Coordinates of C-alpha atoms in Angstrom, one line a residue:
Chain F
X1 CA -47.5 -0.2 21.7
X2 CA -49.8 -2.9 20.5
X3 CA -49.3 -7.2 20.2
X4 CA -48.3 -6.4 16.3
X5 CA -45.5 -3.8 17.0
X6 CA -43.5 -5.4 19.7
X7 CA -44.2 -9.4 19.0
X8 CA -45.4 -10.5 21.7
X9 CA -47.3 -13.8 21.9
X10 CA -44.7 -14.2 18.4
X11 CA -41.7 -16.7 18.6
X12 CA -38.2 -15.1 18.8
X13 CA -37.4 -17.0 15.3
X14 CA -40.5 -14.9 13.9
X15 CA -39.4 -12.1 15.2
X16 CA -36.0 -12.4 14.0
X17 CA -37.1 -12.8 10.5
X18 CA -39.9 -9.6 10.8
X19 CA -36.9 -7.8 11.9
X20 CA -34.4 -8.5 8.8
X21 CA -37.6 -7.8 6.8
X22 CA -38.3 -4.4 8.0
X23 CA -34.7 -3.6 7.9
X24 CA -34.1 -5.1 4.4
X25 CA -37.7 -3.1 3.1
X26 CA -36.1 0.0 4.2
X27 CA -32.5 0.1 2.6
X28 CA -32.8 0.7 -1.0
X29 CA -28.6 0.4 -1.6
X30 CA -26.4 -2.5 -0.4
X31 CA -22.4 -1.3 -0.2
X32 CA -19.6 -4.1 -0.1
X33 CA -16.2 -4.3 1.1
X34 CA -14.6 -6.3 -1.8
X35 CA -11.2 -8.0 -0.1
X36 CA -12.4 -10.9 1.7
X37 CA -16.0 -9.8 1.3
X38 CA -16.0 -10.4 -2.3
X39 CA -12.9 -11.9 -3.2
X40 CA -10.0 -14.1 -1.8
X41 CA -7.3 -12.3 -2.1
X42 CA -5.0 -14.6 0.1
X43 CA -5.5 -17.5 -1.5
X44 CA -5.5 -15.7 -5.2
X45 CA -1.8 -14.4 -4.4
X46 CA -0.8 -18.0 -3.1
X47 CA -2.3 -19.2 -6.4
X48 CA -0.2 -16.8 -8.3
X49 CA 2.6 -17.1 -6.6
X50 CA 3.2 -20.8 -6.6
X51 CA 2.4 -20.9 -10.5
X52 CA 5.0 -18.0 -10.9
X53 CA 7.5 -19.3 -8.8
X54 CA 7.2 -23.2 -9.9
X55 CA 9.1 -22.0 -13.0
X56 CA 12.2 -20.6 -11.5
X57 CA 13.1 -23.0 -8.2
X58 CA 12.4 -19.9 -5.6
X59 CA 11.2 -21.5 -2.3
X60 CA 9.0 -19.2 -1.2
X61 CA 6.3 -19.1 1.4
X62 CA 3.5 -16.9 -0.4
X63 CA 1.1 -17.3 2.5
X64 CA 3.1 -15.5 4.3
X65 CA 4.0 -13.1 1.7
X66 CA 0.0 -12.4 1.1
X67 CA -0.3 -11.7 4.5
X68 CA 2.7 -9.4 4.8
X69 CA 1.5 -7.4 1.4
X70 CA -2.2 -6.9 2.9
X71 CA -1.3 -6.1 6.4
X72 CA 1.5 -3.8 4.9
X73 CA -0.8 -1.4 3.5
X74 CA -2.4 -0.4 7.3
X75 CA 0.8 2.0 8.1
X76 CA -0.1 3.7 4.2
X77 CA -3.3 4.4 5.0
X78 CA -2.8 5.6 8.4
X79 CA -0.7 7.9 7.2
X80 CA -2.6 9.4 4.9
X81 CA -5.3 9.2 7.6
X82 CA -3.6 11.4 10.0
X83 CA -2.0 14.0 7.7
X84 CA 1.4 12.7 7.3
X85 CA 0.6 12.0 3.5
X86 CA -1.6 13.5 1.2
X87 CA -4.1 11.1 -0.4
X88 CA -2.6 8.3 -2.2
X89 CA -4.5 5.5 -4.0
X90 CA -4.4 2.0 -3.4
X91 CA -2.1 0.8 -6.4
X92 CA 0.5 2.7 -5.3
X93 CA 0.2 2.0 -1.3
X94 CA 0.6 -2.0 -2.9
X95 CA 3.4 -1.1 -4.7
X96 CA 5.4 0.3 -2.2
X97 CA 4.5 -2.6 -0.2
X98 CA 6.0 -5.0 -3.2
X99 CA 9.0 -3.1 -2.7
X100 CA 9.7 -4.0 0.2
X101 CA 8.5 -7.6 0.0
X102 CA 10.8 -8.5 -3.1
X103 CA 13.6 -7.4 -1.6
X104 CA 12.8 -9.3 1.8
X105 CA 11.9 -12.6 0.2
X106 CA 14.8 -12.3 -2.3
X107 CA 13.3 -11.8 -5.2
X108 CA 15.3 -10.0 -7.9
X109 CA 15.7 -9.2 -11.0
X110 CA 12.5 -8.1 -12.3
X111 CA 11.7 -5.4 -14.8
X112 CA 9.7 -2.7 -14.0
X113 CA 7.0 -4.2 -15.9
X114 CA 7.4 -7.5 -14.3
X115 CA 7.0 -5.8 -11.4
X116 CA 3.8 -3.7 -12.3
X117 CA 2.1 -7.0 -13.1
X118 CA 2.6 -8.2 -9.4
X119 CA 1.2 -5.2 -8.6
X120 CA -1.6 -6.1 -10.7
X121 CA -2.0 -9.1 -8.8
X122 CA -4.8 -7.6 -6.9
X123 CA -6.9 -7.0 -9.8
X124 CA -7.1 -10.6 -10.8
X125 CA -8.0 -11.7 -6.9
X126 CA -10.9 -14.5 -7.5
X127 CA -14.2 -14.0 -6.1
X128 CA -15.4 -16.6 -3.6
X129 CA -17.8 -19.4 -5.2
X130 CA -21.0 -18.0 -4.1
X131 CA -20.3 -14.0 -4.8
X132 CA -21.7 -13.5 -8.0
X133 CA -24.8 -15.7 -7.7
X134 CA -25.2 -13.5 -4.9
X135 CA -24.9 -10.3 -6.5
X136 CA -26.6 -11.3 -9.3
X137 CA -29.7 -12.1 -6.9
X138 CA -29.3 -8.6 -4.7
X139 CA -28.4 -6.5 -7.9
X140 CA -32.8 -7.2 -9.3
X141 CA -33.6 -5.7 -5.7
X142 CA -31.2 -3.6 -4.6
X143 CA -28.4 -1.0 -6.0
X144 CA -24.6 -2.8 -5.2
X145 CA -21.8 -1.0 -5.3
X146 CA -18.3 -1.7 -3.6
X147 CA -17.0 0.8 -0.9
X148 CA -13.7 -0.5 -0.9
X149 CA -10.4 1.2 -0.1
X150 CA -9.1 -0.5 -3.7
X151 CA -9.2 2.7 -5.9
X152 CA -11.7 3.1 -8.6
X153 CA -9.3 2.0 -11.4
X154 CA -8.2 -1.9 -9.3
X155 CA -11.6 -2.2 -8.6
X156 CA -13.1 -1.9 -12.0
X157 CA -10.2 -4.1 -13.4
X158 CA -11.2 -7.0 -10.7
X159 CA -14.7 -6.4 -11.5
X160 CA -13.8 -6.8 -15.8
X161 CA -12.1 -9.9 -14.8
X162 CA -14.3 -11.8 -12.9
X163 CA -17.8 -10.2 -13.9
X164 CA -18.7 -8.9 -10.9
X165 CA -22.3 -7.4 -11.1
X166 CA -22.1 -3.9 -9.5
X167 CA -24.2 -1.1 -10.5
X168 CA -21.3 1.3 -10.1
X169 CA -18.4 1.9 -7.9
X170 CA -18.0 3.7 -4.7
X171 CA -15.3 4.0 -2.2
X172 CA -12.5 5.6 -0.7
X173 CA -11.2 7.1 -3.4
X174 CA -14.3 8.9 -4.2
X175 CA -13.6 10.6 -0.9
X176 CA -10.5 11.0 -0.5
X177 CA -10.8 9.0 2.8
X178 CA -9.8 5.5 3.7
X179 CA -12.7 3.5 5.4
X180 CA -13.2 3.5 8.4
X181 CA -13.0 7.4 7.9
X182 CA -16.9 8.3 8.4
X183 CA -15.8 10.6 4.9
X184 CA -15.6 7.1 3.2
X185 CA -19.1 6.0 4.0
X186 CA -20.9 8.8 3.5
X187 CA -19.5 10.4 0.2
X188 CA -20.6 7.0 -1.2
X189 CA -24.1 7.2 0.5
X190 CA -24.1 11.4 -0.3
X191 CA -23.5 9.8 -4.3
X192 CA -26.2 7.3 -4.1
X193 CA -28.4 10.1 -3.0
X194 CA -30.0 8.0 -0.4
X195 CA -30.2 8.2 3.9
X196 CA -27.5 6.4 5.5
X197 CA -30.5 4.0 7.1
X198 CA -31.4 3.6 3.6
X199 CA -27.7 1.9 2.5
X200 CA -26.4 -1.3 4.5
X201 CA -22.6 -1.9 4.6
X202 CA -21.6 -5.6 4.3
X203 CA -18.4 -7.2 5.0
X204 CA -16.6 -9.9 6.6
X205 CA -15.0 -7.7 9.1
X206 CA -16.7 -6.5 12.4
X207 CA -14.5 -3.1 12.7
X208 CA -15.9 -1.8 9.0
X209 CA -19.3 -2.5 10.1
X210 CA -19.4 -0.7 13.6
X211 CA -18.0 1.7 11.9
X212 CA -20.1 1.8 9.2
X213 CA -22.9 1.9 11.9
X214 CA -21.6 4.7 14.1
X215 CA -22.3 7.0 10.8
X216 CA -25.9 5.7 10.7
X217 CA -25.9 2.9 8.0
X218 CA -27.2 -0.6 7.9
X219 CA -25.1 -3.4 8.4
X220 CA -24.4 -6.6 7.4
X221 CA -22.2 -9.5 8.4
X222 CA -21.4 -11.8 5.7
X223 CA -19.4 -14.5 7.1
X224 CA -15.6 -16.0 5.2
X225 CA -14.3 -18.0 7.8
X226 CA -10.9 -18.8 5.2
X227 CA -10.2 -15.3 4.6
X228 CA -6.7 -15.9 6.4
X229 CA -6.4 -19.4 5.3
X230 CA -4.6 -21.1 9.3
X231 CA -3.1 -17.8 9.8
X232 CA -5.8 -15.8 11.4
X233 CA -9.3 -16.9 12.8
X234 CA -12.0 -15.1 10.7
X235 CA -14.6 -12.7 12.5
X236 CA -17.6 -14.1 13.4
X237 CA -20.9 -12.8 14.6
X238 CA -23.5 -13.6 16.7
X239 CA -27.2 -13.3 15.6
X240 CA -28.6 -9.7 16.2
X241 CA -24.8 -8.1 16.4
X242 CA -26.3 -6.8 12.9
X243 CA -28.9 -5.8 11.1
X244 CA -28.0 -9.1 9.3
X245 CA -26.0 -11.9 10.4
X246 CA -25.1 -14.2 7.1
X247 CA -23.7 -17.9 7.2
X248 CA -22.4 -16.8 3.5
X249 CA -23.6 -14.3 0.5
X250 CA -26.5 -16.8 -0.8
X251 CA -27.4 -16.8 3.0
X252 CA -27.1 -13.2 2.9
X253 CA -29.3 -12.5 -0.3
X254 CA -32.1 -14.8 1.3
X255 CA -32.1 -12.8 4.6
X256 CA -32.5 -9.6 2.3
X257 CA -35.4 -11.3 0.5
X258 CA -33.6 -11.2 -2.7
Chain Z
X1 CA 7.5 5.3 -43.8
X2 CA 6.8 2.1 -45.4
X3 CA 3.8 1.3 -47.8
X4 CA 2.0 -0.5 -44.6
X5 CA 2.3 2.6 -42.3
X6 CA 1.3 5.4 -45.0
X7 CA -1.5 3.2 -46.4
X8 CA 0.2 4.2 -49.9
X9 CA -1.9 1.5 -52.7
X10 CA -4.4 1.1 -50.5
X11 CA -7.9 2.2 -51.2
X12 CA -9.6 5.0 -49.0
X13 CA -11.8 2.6 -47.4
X14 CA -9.4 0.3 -46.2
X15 CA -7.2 3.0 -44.9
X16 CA -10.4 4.1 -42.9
X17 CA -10.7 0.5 -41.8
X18 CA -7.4 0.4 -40.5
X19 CA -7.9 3.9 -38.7
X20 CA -10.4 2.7 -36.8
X21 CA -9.0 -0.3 -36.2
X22 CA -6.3 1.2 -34.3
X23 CA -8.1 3.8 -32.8
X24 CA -10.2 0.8 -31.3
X25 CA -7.0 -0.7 -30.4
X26 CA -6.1 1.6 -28.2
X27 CA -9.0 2.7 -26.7
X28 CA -9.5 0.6 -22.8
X29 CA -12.8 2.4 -22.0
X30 CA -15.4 4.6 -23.6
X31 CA -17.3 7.3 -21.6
X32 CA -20.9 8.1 -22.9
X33 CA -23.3 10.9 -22.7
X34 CA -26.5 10.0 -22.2
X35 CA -29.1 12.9 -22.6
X36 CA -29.4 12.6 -26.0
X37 CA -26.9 9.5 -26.4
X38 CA -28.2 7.0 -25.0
X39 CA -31.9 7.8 -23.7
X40 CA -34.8 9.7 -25.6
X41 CA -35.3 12.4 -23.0
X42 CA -37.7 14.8 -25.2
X43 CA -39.9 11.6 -26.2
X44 CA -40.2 10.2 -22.5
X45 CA -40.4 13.3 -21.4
X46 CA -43.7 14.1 -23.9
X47 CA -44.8 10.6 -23.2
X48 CA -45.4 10.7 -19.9
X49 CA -46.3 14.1 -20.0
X50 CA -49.2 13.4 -22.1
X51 CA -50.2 10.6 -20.0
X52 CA -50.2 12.7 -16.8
X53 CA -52.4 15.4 -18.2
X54 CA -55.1 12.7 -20.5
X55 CA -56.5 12.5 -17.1
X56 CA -57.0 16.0 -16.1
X57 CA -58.0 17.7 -19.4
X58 CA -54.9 19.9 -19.2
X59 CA -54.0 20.8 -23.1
X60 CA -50.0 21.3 -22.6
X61 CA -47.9 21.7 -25.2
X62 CA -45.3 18.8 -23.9
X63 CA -42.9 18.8 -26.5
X64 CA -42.3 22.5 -25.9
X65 CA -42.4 21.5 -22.2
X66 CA -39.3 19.1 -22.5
X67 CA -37.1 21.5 -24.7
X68 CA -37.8 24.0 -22.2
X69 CA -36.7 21.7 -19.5
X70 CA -33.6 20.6 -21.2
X71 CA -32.3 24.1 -22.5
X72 CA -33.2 25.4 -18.9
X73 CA -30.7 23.7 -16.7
X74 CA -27.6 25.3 -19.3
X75 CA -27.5 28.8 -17.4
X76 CA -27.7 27.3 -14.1
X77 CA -24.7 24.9 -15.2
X78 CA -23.0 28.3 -16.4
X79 CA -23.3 29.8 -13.3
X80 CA -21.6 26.9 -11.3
X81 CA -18.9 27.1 -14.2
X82 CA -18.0 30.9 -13.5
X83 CA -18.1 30.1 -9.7
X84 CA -21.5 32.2 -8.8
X85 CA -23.1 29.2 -7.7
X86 CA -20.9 26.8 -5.6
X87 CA -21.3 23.4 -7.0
X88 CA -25.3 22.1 -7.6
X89 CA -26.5 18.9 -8.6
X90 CA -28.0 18.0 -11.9
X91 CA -31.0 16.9 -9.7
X92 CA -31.2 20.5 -7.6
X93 CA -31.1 22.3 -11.3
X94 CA -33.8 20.6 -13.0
X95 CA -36.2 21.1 -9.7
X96 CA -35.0 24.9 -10.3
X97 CA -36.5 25.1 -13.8
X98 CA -39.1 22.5 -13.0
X99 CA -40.7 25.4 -10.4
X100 CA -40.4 28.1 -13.2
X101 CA -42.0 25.6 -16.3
X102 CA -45.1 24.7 -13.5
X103 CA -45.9 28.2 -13.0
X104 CA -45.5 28.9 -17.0
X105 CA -47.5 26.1 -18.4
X106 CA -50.1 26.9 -15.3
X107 CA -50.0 23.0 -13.8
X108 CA -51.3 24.1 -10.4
X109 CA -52.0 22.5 -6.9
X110 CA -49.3 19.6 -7.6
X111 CA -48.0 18.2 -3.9
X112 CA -44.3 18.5 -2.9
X113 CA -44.1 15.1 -3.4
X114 CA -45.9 15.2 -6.8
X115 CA -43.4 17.8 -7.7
X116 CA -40.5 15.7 -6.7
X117 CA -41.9 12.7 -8.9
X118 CA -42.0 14.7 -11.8
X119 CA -38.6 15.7 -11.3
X120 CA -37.8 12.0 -11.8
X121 CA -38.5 11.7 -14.8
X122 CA -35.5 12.1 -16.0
X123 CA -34.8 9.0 -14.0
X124 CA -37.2 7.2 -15.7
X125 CA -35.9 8.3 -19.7
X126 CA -36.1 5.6 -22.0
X127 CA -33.3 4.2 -24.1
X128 CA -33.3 4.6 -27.8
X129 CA -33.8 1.0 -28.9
X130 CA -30.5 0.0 -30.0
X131 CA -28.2 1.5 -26.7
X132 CA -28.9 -1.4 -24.6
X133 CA -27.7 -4.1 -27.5
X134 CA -24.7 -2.2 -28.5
X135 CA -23.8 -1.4 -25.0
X136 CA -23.8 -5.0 -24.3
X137 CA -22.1 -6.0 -27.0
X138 CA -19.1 -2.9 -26.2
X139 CA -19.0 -4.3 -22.6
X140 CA -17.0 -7.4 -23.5
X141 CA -14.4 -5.8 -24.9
X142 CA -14.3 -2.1 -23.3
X143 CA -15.1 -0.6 -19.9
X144 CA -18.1 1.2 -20.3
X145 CA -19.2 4.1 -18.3
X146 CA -21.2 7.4 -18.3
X147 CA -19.6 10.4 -18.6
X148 CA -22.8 12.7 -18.4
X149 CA -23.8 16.1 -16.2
X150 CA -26.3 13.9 -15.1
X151 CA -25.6 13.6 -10.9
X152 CA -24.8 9.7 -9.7
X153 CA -27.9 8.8 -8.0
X154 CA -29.7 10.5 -11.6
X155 CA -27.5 8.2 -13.5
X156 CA -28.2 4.9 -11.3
X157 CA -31.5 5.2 -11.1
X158 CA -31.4 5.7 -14.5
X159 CA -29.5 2.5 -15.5
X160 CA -31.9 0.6 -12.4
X161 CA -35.0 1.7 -14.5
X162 CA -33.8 0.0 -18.0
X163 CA -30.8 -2.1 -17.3
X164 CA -28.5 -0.2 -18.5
X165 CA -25.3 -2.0 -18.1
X166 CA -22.8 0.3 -17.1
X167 CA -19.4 -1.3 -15.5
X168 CA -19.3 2.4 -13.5
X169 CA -20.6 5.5 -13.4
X170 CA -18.5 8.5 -13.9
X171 CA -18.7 12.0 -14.8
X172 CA -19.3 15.8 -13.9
X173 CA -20.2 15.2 -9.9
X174 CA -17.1 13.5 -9.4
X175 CA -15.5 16.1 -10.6
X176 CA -17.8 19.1 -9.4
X177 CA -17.8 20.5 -12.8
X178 CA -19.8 20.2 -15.9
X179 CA -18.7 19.6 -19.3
X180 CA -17.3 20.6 -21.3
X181 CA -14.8 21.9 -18.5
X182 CA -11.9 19.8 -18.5
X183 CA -11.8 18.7 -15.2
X184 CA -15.3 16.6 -16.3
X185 CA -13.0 14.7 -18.5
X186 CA -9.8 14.0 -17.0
X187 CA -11.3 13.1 -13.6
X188 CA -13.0 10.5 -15.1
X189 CA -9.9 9.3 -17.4
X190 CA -7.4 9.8 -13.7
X191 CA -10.3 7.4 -11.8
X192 CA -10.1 4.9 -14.8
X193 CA -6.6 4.7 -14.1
X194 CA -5.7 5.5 -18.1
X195 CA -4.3 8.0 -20.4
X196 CA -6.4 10.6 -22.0
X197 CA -5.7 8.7 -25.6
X198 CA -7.2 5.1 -24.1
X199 CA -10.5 6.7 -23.3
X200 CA -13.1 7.5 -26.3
X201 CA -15.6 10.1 -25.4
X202 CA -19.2 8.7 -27.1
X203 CA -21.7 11.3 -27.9
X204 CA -24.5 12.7 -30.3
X205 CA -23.2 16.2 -30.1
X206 CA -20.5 17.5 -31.7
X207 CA -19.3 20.1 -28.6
X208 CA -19.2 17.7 -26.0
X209 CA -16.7 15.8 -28.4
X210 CA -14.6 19.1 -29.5
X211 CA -14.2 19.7 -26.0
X212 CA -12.8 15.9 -24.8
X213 CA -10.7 15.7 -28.1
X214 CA -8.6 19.3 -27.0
X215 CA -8.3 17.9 -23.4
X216 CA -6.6 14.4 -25.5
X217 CA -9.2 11.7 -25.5
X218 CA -10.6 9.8 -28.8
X219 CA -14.1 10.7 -30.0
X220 CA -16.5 8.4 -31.3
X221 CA -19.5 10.2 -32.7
X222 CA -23.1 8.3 -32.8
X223 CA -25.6 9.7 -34.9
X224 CA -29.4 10.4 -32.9
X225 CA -31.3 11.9 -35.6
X226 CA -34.4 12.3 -34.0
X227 CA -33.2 13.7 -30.4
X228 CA -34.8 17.0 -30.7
X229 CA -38.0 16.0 -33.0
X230 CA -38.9 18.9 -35.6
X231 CA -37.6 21.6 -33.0
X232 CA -34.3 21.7 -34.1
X233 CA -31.7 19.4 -36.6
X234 CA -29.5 17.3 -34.1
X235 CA -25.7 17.4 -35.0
X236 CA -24.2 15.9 -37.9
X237 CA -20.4 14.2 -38.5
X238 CA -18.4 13.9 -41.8
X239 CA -16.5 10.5 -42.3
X240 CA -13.3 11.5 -40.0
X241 CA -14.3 14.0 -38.6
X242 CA -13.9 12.0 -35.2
X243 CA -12.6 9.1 -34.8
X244 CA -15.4 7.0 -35.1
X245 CA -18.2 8.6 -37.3
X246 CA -21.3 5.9 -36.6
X247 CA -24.7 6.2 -37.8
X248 CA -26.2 4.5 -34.5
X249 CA -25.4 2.0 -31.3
X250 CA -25.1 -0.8 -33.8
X251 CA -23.0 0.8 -36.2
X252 CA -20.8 2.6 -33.1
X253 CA -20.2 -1.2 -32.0
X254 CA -19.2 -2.7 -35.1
X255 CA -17.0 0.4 -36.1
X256 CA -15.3 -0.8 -32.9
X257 CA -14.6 -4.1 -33.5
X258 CA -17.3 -5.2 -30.7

């Protein structure tokens, strides 16, 4: 090993930076998780929620009713993960969430097709203010998909209504496997026809990204620290937990050189 | 039936209008080829052909070259159709008939890796000059995706090279089958989340649009006079005898209201 290779005599800063360099030369593909990552989903549903609700007097507490309808989806997905049900997209894991919800928060009387536009809630979810300047800056340098566990059909829809950049969409579905199954990383990075070193996963959430790592991708941390809203601290990271450790996603598309 | 509904006292061309306009209404997304459709794969192919071999005095005949290549690639598709081939990549298939055209045309001594770029050429095809503009224009009103044998990295790198501004990619890989088998198709539609009747297959040739239109979707056929130079007429479409009947990209765009 020579000075050049290992930094020596070089600040840590420098070699911080040579490192997300070298790692950011190397990937060719940059795969997002979308909810949180991309969009705010809690605060979109609160949104939604209060305008819907202002109308007809119903006192209810939509925080917590966006954070009953995400975390409600975990036991759908593990099931499907271990067997006990056969794959089954998104949409309809939400909407036998919403079920459940209206009948615990007392909402009734909706048609079906009152009720199929809740659903549809999560296609209208609002990116966070710096996503698509992001994207739009990583998308001249880099391929972007998402590798959500929002079917392909929700995601487009989400991606229609706010303009979200991406060069096509990857994910779950495309598997058959819900992340952090290693099928739903690497069907999308068997698609892209790329290495797994040559595709970073970024998201807001440490567990997607060690997992995303285990299977040999890149990763990156991009950091939402109002993803729950008071409900929930957001993760964090420390510098050097990833391959890149972003304050945000303009922070993020500087650290990639983009 | 009313006058309004039969179009009784109503000239033939504003009957036709009114066809297409509510063919156009009900159409969410549009699936394109693209070999043919939306790229010139004979002329890029010849161009960059001719540019390769200026330098080393090699007189190839590159237009033959190209149909060769293009026609070549239909029995290895066959035999992944009848199941004598497990499911191959578009990719994998053209390097197949690439090894047979080098050793035909005589182009010795090229390097694995000179071998592999010339495979990519068909990553590197060149719009026709009006898909980009009418895409565009189609993309504020309809999802727009690809619905081509072309394998997803093929297509990316595709769209990457000219900016082709798909919202996603779809098509035969997703599906692991080629059209014109069905499952091509109605993958595709199932991932958009639609019925058969709101997707409108786009293409140049008339058998890629019999087959979507028996498995339920629209058909919107766009003239590319010029696909296969002087070796052979490209397909021609009556007035109605597909949905849309559009002399080019432009013409395809305002036929549907975009």
């Amino acid at each position: 090993m020579n000075r050049s290779t290992t930094g020596v005599g070089l600040g840590s800063a420098a070699v911080a930076v040579r490192a997300r360099k070298e790692a950011a030369a190397a990937v060719k593909a940059l795969m997002f998780d979308t909810f949180g990552t991309i969009v705010d989903w809690r605060g979109s549903i609160i949104q939604e929620g209060k305008a819907w609700s202002k109308s007809r007097d119903l006192p209810i507490d939509w925080a917590t009713f966006a954070d009953r309808w995400r975390a409600g989806i975990v036991p759908g997905m593990n099931k499907v993960r271990n067997g006990e049900l056969s794959w089954t997209n998104l949409d309809v894991l939400l909407g036998m969430v919403l079920d459940d919800l209206l009948k615990e928060f007392q909402i009734e009387g909706l048609s079906d097709e009152e009720q199929a536009e809740w659903n549809r809630v999560w296609r209208r979810l609002e990116p966070w203010p710096d996503s698509i300047v992001g994207l739009m800056r990583l998308k001249k340098s880099y391929t972007i998909a998402p590798c959500s566990n929002g079917n392909v059909a929700l995601i487009n829809d989400m991606a229609k209504h706010s303009s979200l950049p991406w060069d096509l969409i990857l994910g779950a579905e495309l598997a058959g496997h819900y992340k952090p199954d290693r099928e739903a990383y690497l069907t999308s990075v068997s698609l892209l026809g790329l290495k797994p070193e040559e595709v970073m996963m970024c998201a807001a959430h440490s567990d997607d990204l060690h997992a995303a790592r285990s299977f040999g991708l890149r990763t990156g941390f991009i950091h939402r620290p109002h993803e729950y809203g008071p409900s929930r601290d957001a993760d964090t990271a420390q510098p050097g937990e990833f391959d890149i450790v972003a304050e945000n996603m303009l922070d993020f598309a500087s650290k990639m050189q983009a």
